[in-house]
Short mmCIF file of C-alpha atoms in Angstrom, two decimals:
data_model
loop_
_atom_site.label_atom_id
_atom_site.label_comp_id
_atom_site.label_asym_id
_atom_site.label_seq_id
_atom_site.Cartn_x
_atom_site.Cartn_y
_atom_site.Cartn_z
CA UNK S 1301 -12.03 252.30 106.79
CA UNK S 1302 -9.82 254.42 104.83
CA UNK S 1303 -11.13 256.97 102.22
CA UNK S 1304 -10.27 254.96 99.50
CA UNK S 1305 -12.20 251.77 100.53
CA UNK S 1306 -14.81 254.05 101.67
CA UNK S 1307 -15.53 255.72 97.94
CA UNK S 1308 -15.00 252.12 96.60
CA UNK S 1309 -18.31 250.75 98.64
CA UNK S 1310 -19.98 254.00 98.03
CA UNK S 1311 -19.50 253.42 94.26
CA UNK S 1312 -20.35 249.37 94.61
CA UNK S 1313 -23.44 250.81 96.43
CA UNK S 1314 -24.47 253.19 93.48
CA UNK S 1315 -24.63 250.52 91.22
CA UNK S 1316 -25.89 248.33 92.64
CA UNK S 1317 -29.23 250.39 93.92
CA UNK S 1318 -28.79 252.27 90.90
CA UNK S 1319 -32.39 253.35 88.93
CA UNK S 1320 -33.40 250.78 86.90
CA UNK S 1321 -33.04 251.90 83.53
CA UNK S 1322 -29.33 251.72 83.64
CA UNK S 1323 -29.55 247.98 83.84
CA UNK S 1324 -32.19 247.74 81.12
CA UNK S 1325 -31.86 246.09 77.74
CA UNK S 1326 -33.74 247.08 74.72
CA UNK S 1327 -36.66 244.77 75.11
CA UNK S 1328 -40.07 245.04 72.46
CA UNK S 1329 -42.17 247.77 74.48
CA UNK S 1330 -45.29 247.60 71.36
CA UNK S 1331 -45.72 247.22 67.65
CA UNK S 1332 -48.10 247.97 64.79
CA UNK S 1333 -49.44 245.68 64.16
CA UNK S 1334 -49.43 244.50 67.63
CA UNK S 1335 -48.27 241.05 68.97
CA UNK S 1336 -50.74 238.39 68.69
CA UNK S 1337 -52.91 240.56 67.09
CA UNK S 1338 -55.39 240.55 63.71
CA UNK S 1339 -55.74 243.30 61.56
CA UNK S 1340 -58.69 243.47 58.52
CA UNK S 1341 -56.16 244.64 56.07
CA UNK S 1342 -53.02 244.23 54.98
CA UNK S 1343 -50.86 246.54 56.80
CA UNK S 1344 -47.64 248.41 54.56
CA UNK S 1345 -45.20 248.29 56.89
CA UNK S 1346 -44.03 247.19 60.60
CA UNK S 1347 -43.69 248.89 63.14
CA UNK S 1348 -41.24 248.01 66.61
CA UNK S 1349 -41.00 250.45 69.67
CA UNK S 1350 -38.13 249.32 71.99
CA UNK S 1351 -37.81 250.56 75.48
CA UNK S 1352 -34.00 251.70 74.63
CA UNK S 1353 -32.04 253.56 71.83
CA UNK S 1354 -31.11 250.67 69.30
CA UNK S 1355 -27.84 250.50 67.08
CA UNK S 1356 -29.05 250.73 63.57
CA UNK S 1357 -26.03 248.52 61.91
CA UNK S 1358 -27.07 245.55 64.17
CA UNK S 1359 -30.84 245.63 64.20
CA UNK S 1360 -33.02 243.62 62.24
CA UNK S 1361 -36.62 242.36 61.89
CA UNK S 1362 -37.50 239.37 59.17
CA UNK S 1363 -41.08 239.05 58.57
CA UNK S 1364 -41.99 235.52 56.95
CA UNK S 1365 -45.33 234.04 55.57
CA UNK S 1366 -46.83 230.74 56.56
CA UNK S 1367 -44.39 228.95 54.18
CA UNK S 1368 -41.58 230.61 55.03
CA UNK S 1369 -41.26 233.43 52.30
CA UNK S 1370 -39.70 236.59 53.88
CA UNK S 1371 -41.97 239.36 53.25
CA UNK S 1372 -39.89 241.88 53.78
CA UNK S 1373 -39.76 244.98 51.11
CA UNK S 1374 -36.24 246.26 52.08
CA UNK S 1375 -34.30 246.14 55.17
CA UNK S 1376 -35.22 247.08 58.33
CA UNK S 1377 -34.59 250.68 59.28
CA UNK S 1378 -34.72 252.93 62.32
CA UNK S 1379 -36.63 255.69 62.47
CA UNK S 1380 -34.38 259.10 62.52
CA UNK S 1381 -36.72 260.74 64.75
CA UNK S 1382 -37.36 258.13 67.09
CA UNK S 1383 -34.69 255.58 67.76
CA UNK S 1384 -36.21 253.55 69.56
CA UNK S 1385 -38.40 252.45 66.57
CA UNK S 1386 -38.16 250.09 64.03
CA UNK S 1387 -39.37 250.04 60.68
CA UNK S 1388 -39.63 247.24 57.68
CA UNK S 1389 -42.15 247.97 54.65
CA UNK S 1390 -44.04 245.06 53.78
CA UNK S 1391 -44.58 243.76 50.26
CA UNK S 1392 -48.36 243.21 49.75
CA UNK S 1393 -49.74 240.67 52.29
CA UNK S 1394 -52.73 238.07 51.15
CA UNK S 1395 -54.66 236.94 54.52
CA UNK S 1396 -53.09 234.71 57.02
CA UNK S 1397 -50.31 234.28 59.76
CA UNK S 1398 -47.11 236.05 59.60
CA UNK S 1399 -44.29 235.44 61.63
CA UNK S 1400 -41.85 238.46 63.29
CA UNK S 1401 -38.57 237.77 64.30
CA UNK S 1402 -36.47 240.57 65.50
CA UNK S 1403 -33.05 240.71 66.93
CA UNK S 1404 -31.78 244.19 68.45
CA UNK S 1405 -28.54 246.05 69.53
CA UNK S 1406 -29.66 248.67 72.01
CA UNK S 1407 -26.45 251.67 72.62
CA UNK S 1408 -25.95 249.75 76.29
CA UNK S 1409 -24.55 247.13 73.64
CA UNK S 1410 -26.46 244.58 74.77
CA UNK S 1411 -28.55 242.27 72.38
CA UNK S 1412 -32.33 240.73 72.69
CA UNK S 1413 -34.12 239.26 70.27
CA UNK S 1414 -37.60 237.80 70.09
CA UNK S 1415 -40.58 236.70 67.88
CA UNK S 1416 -44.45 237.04 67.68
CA UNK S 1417 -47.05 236.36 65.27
CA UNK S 1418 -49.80 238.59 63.66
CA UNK S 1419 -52.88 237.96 61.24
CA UNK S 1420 -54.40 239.65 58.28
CA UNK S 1421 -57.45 239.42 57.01
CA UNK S 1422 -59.17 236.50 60.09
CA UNK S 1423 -60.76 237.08 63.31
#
């Protein structure tokens, strides 16, 4: 095998067994209010940790009401000291089921999205 060919399969080997984080996508690690969950009160805003970096320009998280309404106050944002985190205030919430959807850019440049559901004010 020549030297060439050799540092080839060494490379083809280092990805492939490579850690791995390297391969990961920015999937939804937790939120506040978590998924599935029901919280007494209203909460202000939404919280999203992801489990890598996320591109801010192509990150976004609608919140909607049982009819439909986005409840959004303002765009989604990431948080400057954590970016894995993203935030969307909340106009004021009556009780009931709310619907997240999110879709995410992490810096690998890879996209996931997803959806849950929360409750105020039941349980």
């Amino acid at each position: 095998m020549t030297t060439r060919a050799t540092a080839a399969a060494l490379a083809l080997a280092a990805l492939l067994f490579a850690p791995a984080p390297i391969w990961a996508h920015a999937f939804l690690d937790h939120s506040d209010p978590a998924v599935g969950s029901t919280v007494p009160a209203a909460p202000q805003a939404l919280n999203l940790w992801f489990t890598q970096e996320l591109e801010p320009a192509f990150s976004w998280v609608t919140v909607t009401d049982k009819s439909g309404a986005t409840v959004n106050d303002g765009s989604a944002a990431i948080d400057p000291n954590d970016q894995t985190k993203l935030i969307v205030k909340l106009k004021p919430l009556d009780p009931g089921t709310y619907t997240v959807k999110w879709h995410v850019l992490s810096v690998d440049t890879h996209t996931t999205e997803g959806d849950f559901t929360f409750q105020v004010g039941k349980g």
